[in-house]
């Protein structure tokens, strides 16, 4: 039975409704993880480091999809809650079209500047060529990546989270099979990994377009629309926190790579890459829950149900805290086997990665609250509060920590920087929730 946005959400119902989004985000994170596994084991350490070096720029290229998806789905879900389905469809269609155009433009721009960007990040020689080839192939279909990120939110607002999961599973399996063939069997290295990722993103981004163009039983459908600059502007402002989170996270990743390159050379970049691949999967659980619960919050906000907002906030805090402790424990215990998947062929690199992963894992206890807090304010159409949390959490606090801590702690300071930054951000999140409780009556 399909769970409707208008229902009262118990713990069980909330978990059932958000589970497809969580699994969906895990499969989305598998793209880069699978590329990393195959390239590291079949192409070697240098191509693996090249992918890690360019990954932040590729994430930035897909970030507009998160901005339009999260900011737009909040507006569309609120419109549905106000009882205006035709207007919701027109707004939905406008935002999907805008996302495709923006994604294509960013992809072209990124491909043009791929080489100077790689040079600026410190790539040279063989690594530089791997960086450029990998980035340009993936950026050729960047509009698909942006659309895939957009539909992760809109399929939930359409009350079709399971369908979103199946599209993502299909894309993830496509990536795995093609990586095994192109990288593992044909040994095409970074070229094969990039082609596999690009095709899988096309599956995840264009499949939902076909679905929404046809008659369907969801709350949304792609229809004719008129350009509405006000809606587009409000979407961008409301989703700016998610855009900032992705861009800031990528900028910080570049800073991490710079510090690690300085402290440990190519091995440091490779170790950080291995930790980040696993980190993508762990964070996907928090991000998936935030994406899955956001349309529910937006709907009840639009329908003026403050008691439901209170219930959703309390239940989400409990679920997030429980998951954070469990993930920190799991990451610590499994750090050895997980690191071995990527760098088990090099004992020194393996030891460096395991130590880094165990120290990094402490941050999972805290970061989930900040991720949900930012998403919570986006769902309430308060882009400013959401952006403040994201900006401080992903850029200001992390940059400060990763620049200062290594002066006193060396390599350990790099790994501990995330926990220090998340702790500082949690203070901001709690203050904003407390200050806005009377405004939204949650």
Coordinates of C-alpha atoms in Angstrom, one line a residue:
X1 CA 0.0 0.0 0.0
X2 CA 1.4 3.4 -1.0
X3 CA 2.1 5.7 1.9
X4 CA 0.7 9.2 1.3
X5 CA 2.3 12.5 2.3
X6 CA -0.8 13.5 4.1
X7 CA -0.6 10.6 6.6
X8 CA 0.6 10.7 10.2
X9 CA 4.1 9.2 10.3
X10 CA 5.0 6.7 13.1
X11 CA 8.6 5.5 13.4
X12 CA 7.7 2.4 11.3
X13 CA 5.9 4.4 8.6
X14 CA 8.7 7.0 8.5
X15 CA 11.3 4.2 8.0
X16 CA 9.3 2.5 5.3
X17 CA 8.8 5.7 3.4
X18 CA 12.4 6.9 3.6
X19 CA 14.0 3.4 3.1
X20 CA 13.8 3.5 -0.7
X21 CA 15.5 7.0 -0.7
X22 CA 18.3 5.6 1.6
X23 CA 18.9 2.6 -0.6
X24 CA 18.7 4.9 -3.6
X25 CA 21.5 7.2 -2.3
X26 CA 23.6 4.1 -1.4
X27 CA 23.4 2.9 -5.0
X28 CA 24.1 6.4 -6.2
X29 CA 27.3 6.4 -4.2
X30 CA 28.3 3.1 -5.7
X31 CA 29.1 4.7 -9.0
X32 CA 32.4 6.3 -7.8
X33 CA 33.0 3.4 -5.4
X34 CA 32.9 0.8 -8.1
X35 CA 35.1 2.9 -10.3
X36 CA 37.6 3.2 -7.5
X37 CA 37.7 -0.5 -6.8
X38 CA 38.2 -1.6 -10.4
X39 CA 40.7 1.2 -11.3
X40 CA 42.7 0.7 -8.1
X41 CA 42.9 -3.1 -8.5
X42 CA 43.2 -3.4 -12.3
X43 CA 44.9 -0.1 -13.4
X44 CA 47.0 0.8 -10.4
X45 CA 47.7 3.5 -7.8
X46 CA 48.3 6.4 -10.2
X47 CA 45.0 6.1 -12.1
X48 CA 43.2 5.6 -8.8
X49 CA 44.8 8.8 -7.4
X50 CA 43.8 10.6 -10.6
X51 CA 40.1 9.7 -10.1
X52 CA 40.3 10.8 -6.5
X53 CA 41.8 14.1 -7.5
X54 CA 39.1 14.9 -10.1
X55 CA 36.1 13.6 -8.2
X56 CA 35.5 16.9 -6.2
X57 CA 35.1 18.8 -9.5
X58 CA 32.8 16.2 -11.0
X59 CA 30.6 16.3 -7.8
X60 CA 30.4 20.1 -8.2
X61 CA 29.3 19.6 -11.8
X62 CA 26.3 17.6 -10.6
X63 CA 25.5 19.8 -7.7
X64 CA 22.9 21.9 -9.5
X65 CA 20.7 18.8 -9.5
X66 CA 20.7 18.7 -5.8
X67 CA 19.9 22.4 -5.6
X68 CA 16.9 22.2 -8.0
X69 CA 15.8 18.8 -6.7
X70 CA 15.7 19.7 -3.0
X71 CA 14.7 23.3 -3.3
X72 CA 12.1 22.6 -6.0
X73 CA 10.6 19.5 -4.4
X74 CA 10.0 21.6 -1.3
X75 CA 8.0 24.1 -3.4
X76 CA 6.2 21.5 -5.4
X77 CA 5.3 19.4 -2.3
X78 CA 4.1 22.6 -0.5
X79 CA 1.9 23.4 -3.5
X80 CA 0.4 19.9 -3.4
X81 CA -0.3 20.4 0.3
X82 CA -2.2 23.6 -0.6
X83 CA -4.4 21.6 -2.9
X84 CA -3.1 22.9 -6.3
X85 CA -2.0 19.9 -8.3
X86 CA -2.1 21.6 -11.8
X87 CA 0.2 24.3 -10.6
X88 CA 2.5 21.7 -9.0
X89 CA 2.9 19.9 -12.3
X90 CA 3.7 23.1 -14.2
X91 CA 6.4 24.1 -11.6
X92 CA 7.7 20.5 -11.6
X93 CA 8.1 20.6 -15.4
X94 CA 9.8 24.0 -15.4
X95 CA 12.3 22.8 -12.9
X96 CA 13.2 19.6 -14.7
X97 CA 13.8 21.5 -18.0
X98 CA 15.9 24.1 -16.2
X99 CA 18.0 21.4 -14.6
X100 CA 18.7 19.7 -17.9
X101 CA 19.8 22.9 -19.6
X102 CA 22.0 24.0 -16.6
X103 CA 23.5 20.5 -16.4
X104 CA 24.5 20.6 -20.0
X105 CA 26.0 24.1 -19.8
X106 CA 28.1 23.1 -16.7
X107 CA 29.3 20.0 -18.4
X108 CA 30.5 21.8 -21.5
X109 CA 32.3 24.4 -19.3
X110 CA 33.9 21.7 -17.2
X111 CA 35.2 19.8 -20.1
X112 CA 36.8 22.9 -21.6
X113 CA 38.6 23.7 -18.4
X114 CA 39.4 20.1 -17.3
X115 CA 43.1 20.3 -18.0
X116 CA 43.9 23.6 -16.3
X117 CA 41.7 22.5 -13.4
X118 CA 43.7 19.2 -13.0
X119 CA 47.0 21.2 -13.2
X120 CA 45.8 23.6 -10.5
X121 CA 45.0 20.6 -8.3
X122 CA 48.6 19.4 -8.6
X123 CA 48.3 16.7 -11.3
X124 CA 51.3 16.2 -13.6
X125 CA 52.7 13.7 -16.0
X126 CA 50.8 10.4 -16.3
X127 CA 48.3 11.4 -13.6
X128 CA 47.4 14.6 -15.4
X129 CA 46.4 12.7 -18.6
X130 CA 44.3 10.3 -16.6
X131 CA 42.5 13.2 -14.9
X132 CA 41.6 14.9 -18.1
X133 CA 40.4 11.9 -19.9
X134 CA 38.2 10.7 -17.0
X135 CA 36.7 14.1 -16.4
X136 CA 35.9 14.9 -20.1
X137 CA 34.1 11.6 -20.7
X138 CA 31.9 11.9 -17.7
X139 CA 31.2 15.7 -18.2
X140 CA 29.9 14.9 -21.7
X141 CA 26.7 13.5 -20.1
X142 CA 26.6 15.8 -17.1
X143 CA 23.0 16.8 -17.8
X144 CA 22.1 13.2 -17.1
X145 CA 23.9 13.3 -13.8
X146 CA 22.1 16.5 -12.9
X147 CA 18.7 15.1 -13.9
X148 CA 19.4 12.0 -11.8
X149 CA 20.0 14.1 -8.7
X150 CA 16.9 16.1 -9.5
X151 CA 14.6 13.1 -9.7
X152 CA 15.9 11.7 -6.4
X153 CA 13.8 14.3 -4.7
X154 CA 10.9 14.7 -7.1
X155 CA 10.1 11.0 -7.2
X156 CA 9.6 11.2 -3.5
X157 CA 7.4 14.2 -3.8
X158 CA 5.4 12.3 -6.4
X159 CA 4.8 9.5 -3.7
X160 CA 7.0 7.1 -5.8
X161 CA 10.1 6.6 -3.6
X162 CA 10.3 2.9 -4.6
X163 CA 10.3 3.8 -8.3
X164 CA 13.2 6.1 -7.6
X165 CA 15.0 3.3 -6.0
X166 CA 14.5 1.0 -9.0
X167 CA 15.8 3.6 -11.4
X168 CA 18.9 4.0 -9.2
X169 CA 19.4 0.3 -8.7
X170 CA 19.2 -0.1 -12.5
X171 CA 21.8 2.6 -13.0
X172 CA 24.0 1.2 -10.2
X173 CA 23.9 -2.3 -11.7
X174 CA 24.7 -0.9 -15.1
X175 CA 27.8 0.7 -13.7
X176 CA 29.0 -2.4 -12.0
X177 CA 28.6 -4.6 -15.0
X178 CA 30.2 -2.2 -17.4
X179 CA 33.1 -1.6 -14.9
X180 CA 33.7 -5.3 -14.7
X181 CA 33.7 -5.6 -18.5
X182 CA 35.5 -2.4 -19.6
X183 CA 38.0 -2.1 -16.7
X184 CA 38.3 -5.7 -15.4
X185 CA 38.2 -7.6 -18.6
X186 CA 39.1 -5.2 -21.4
X187 CA 41.6 -3.3 -19.2
X188 CA 40.5 0.2 -20.5
X189 CA 41.5 1.8 -17.2
X190 CA 40.1 5.3 -16.5
X191 CA 38.5 5.4 -19.9
X192 CA 36.4 2.3 -19.2
X193 CA 35.5 3.5 -15.8
X194 CA 34.4 6.9 -17.1
X195 CA 32.3 5.3 -19.9
X196 CA 30.6 3.0 -17.4
X197 CA 29.8 5.8 -15.1
X198 CA 28.4 8.0 -18.0
X199 CA 26.1 5.3 -19.3
X200 CA 24.8 4.5 -15.8
X201 CA 24.0 8.1 -15.2
X202 CA 22.1 8.2 -18.5
X203 CA 20.0 5.3 -17.2
X204 CA 19.3 7.0 -13.9
X205 CA 18.6 10.5 -15.4
X206 CA 16.6 9.8 -18.6
X207 CA 14.5 6.9 -17.3
X208 CA 12.4 9.1 -15.0
X209 CA 11.9 11.6 -17.9
X210 CA 10.2 8.8 -19.9
X211 CA 8.0 7.9 -16.9
X212 CA 6.8 11.4 -16.2
X213 CA 6.1 12.2 -19.8
X214 CA 3.5 9.4 -19.9
X215 CA 0.3 8.9 -18.1
X216 CA 1.1 7.6 -14.6
X217 CA -0.5 7.1 -11.2
X218 CA 1.9 9.4 -9.3
X219 CA 1.2 13.0 -8.0
X220 CA 3.3 14.6 -10.8
X221 CA 3.6 14.6 -14.5
X222 CA 5.6 16.6 -17.1
X223 CA 3.3 19.0 -18.8
X224 CA 3.5 22.2 -20.9
X225 CA 4.6 25.2 -18.8
X226 CA 5.4 28.9 -19.0
X227 CA 8.7 30.3 -17.8
X228 CA 8.3 31.5 -14.2
X229 CA 11.4 33.3 -13.0
X230 CA 10.1 33.8 -9.5
X231 CA 9.6 30.0 -9.0
X232 CA 13.0 29.3 -10.4
X233 CA 14.7 31.9 -8.3
X234 CA 13.0 30.7 -5.1
X235 CA 14.0 27.2 -6.0
X236 CA 17.6 28.2 -6.3
X237 CA 17.5 30.2 -3.1
X238 CA 15.8 27.4 -1.2
X239 CA 18.1 24.7 -2.5
X240 CA 21.2 26.9 -2.1
X241 CA 22.2 25.0 1.0
X242 CA 22.4 21.7 -0.9
X243 CA 24.4 23.4 -3.7
X244 CA 26.7 25.0 -1.1
X245 CA 27.0 21.6 0.7
X246 CA 28.2 19.9 -2.5
X247 CA 30.5 22.7 -3.7
X248 CA 31.9 23.3 -0.2
X249 CA 32.5 19.6 0.3
X250 CA 34.3 19.4 -3.0
X251 CA 36.5 22.4 -2.2
X252 CA 37.3 20.9 1.2
X253 CA 38.2 17.6 -0.5
X254 CA 40.6 19.5 -2.7
X255 CA 42.1 21.0 0.5
X256 CA 42.4 17.6 2.1
X257 CA 44.1 16.3 -1.0
X258 CA 46.6 19.2 -0.9
X259 CA 47.4 18.6 2.7
X260 CA 47.8 14.9 2.2
X261 CA 49.9 15.3 -0.9
X262 CA 52.2 17.6 1.1
X263 CA 52.3 15.3 4.2
X264 CA 52.3 11.8 2.6
X265 CA 52.6 12.2 -1.2
X266 CA 50.6 10.1 -3.6
X267 CA 49.9 7.6 -0.9
X268 CA 48.1 10.2 1.2
X269 CA 45.8 11.1 -1.7
X270 CA 45.1 7.4 -2.4
X271 CA 44.4 6.7 1.3
X272 CA 42.0 9.7 1.5
X273 CA 40.3 8.5 -1.7
X274 CA 39.7 5.0 -0.2
X275 CA 38.2 6.5 3.0
X276 CA 36.0 8.8 1.0
X277 CA 34.6 6.0 -1.1
X278 CA 33.4 4.2 2.0
X279 CA 32.4 7.5 3.5
X280 CA 30.1 8.1 0.5
X281 CA 28.1 5.0 1.4
X282 CA 27.8 5.8 5.1
X283 CA 26.8 9.4 4.5
X284 CA 24.3 8.2 1.9
X285 CA 22.2 6.8 4.7
X286 CA 21.9 10.2 6.4
X287 CA 21.4 12.0 3.0
X288 CA 18.8 9.5 1.9
X289 CA 16.8 9.9 5.0
X290 CA 16.9 13.7 4.7
X291 CA 15.8 13.5 1.1
X292 CA 13.1 11.0 1.9
X293 CA 11.6 12.9 4.8
X294 CA 11.8 16.4 3.3
X295 CA 8.7 16.2 1.1
X296 CA 6.7 14.9 4.1
X297 CA 7.8 17.9 6.1
X298 CA 7.1 20.3 3.2
X299 CA 3.6 18.9 2.7
X300 CA 2.6 19.2 6.4
X301 CA 4.1 22.7 6.5
X302 CA 2.0 23.7 3.5
X303 CA -1.1 22.0 5.1
X304 CA -0.5 23.9 8.4
X305 CA 0.0 20.8 10.6
X306 CA 2.4 22.0 13.3
X307 CA 1.8 18.9 15.5
X308 CA 3.0 16.7 12.6
X309 CA 6.1 18.9 12.2
X310 CA 6.9 18.4 15.9
X311 CA 6.4 14.6 15.5
X312 CA 8.6 14.4 12.5
X313 CA 11.4 16.5 14.1
X314 CA 11.5 14.4 17.3
X315 CA 11.3 11.0 15.5
X316 CA 14.0 12.1 13.0
X317 CA 16.4 13.1 15.8
X318 CA 16.0 9.7 17.5
X319 CA 16.5 7.8 14.3
X320 CA 19.5 9.9 13.2
X321 CA 21.2 9.6 16.6
X322 CA 20.7 5.8 16.7
X323 CA 22.0 5.4 13.2
X324 CA 25.0 7.6 13.9
X325 CA 26.2 5.5 16.8
X326 CA 25.7 2.3 14.9
X327 CA 27.6 3.5 11.9
X328 CA 30.5 4.8 13.9
X329 CA 30.9 1.4 15.6
X330 CA 30.5 -0.5 12.3
X331 CA 33.0 1.7 10.5
X332 CA 35.6 1.3 13.2
X333 CA 35.2 -2.5 13.3
X334 CA 35.2 -2.9 9.6
X335 CA 37.9 -0.4 8.8
X336 CA 40.4 -3.2 8.0
X337 CA 38.4 -5.2 5.5
X338 CA 36.9 -2.1 3.9
X339 CA 40.4 -0.6 3.4
X340 CA 41.7 -3.9 2.0
X341 CA 39.1 -3.8 -0.8
X342 CA 40.8 -0.7 -2.2
X343 CA 44.4 -0.8 -1.2
X344 CA 45.1 -4.2 0.2
X345 CA 47.9 -4.7 -2.4
X346 CA 50.1 -2.2 -0.7
X347 CA 50.9 -2.8 3.1
X348 CA 52.1 0.7 3.8
X349 CA 49.1 2.3 2.1
X350 CA 46.8 -0.1 3.8
X351 CA 48.0 0.7 7.3
X352 CA 47.7 4.5 6.5
X353 CA 44.1 4.0 5.3
X354 CA 43.0 1.9 8.2
X355 CA 44.3 4.4 10.8
X356 CA 42.7 7.3 8.9
X357 CA 39.3 5.5 8.6
X358 CA 39.1 4.7 12.3
X359 CA 39.7 8.3 13.3
X360 CA 37.3 9.6 10.6
X361 CA 34.6 7.3 11.8
X362 CA 33.9 9.2 15.0
X363 CA 32.3 12.0 12.9
X364 CA 29.3 9.7 12.1
X365 CA 28.0 10.1 15.6
X366 CA 27.5 13.9 14.9
X367 CA 27.2 14.6 11.2
X368 CA 23.7 13.1 10.7
X369 CA 22.1 15.8 12.9
X370 CA 23.6 18.5 10.8
X371 CA 22.6 16.9 7.5
X372 CA 19.0 16.5 8.7
X373 CA 19.0 20.0 10.2
X374 CA 19.9 21.6 6.9
X375 CA 17.4 19.5 5.0
X376 CA 14.7 20.3 7.6
X377 CA 15.0 24.0 7.0
X378 CA 15.0 23.5 3.2
X379 CA 11.8 21.6 3.6
X380 CA 10.3 24.5 5.5
X381 CA 11.3 26.8 2.6
X382 CA 13.8 28.6 4.9
X383 CA 16.8 28.5 2.5
X384 CA 18.8 31.0 4.7
X385 CA 18.9 28.9 7.8
X386 CA 19.7 25.8 5.7
X387 CA 22.5 27.6 3.9
X388 CA 24.0 28.8 7.1
X389 CA 24.3 25.3 8.5
X390 CA 25.7 23.9 5.2
X391 CA 28.1 26.8 4.6
X392 CA 29.6 26.7 8.1
X393 CA 29.6 22.9 8.3
X394 CA 31.0 22.0 4.9
X395 CA 33.3 25.0 4.3
X396 CA 34.2 27.3 7.1
X397 CA 34.7 24.9 10.0
X398 CA 36.3 22.1 7.9
X399 CA 38.7 24.5 6.1
X400 CA 39.8 25.9 9.5
X401 CA 40.2 22.5 11.0
X402 CA 42.1 20.9 8.2
X403 CA 44.5 23.9 8.0
X404 CA 45.1 24.2 11.7
X405 CA 45.0 20.7 13.2
X406 CA 47.8 19.2 11.1
X407 CA 50.2 21.9 12.4
X408 CA 49.9 20.3 15.9
X409 CA 48.9 16.7 15.0
X410 CA 50.4 16.0 11.6
X411 CA 48.5 13.4 9.6
X412 CA 46.2 12.7 12.5
X413 CA 45.0 16.3 12.4
X414 CA 43.8 15.7 8.8
X415 CA 41.7 12.7 9.8
X416 CA 40.3 14.4 13.0
X417 CA 39.4 17.7 11.2
X418 CA 35.9 16.4 10.2
X419 CA 34.9 15.5 13.7
X420 CA 35.9 19.0 15.0
X421 CA 34.0 20.7 12.2
X422 CA 30.9 18.6 12.7
X423 CA 30.9 19.3 16.4
X424 CA 31.1 23.1 15.8
X425 CA 28.3 22.9 13.2
X426 CA 26.0 20.9 15.6
X427 CA 26.0 23.9 17.9
X428 CA 24.8 26.1 15.1
X429 CA 22.1 23.6 14.1
X430 CA 20.7 23.3 17.6
X431 CA 20.6 27.1 18.0
X432 CA 18.7 27.6 14.8
X433 CA 16.2 24.9 15.6
X434 CA 15.6 26.5 19.0
X435 CA 15.3 30.0 17.6
X436 CA 12.8 29.1 14.9
X437 CA 10.5 26.8 17.0
X438 CA 7.9 29.6 17.4
X439 CA 8.0 30.6 13.8
X440 CA 7.1 27.2 12.5
X441 CA 5.4 25.9 15.7
X442 CA 7.2 22.5 15.6

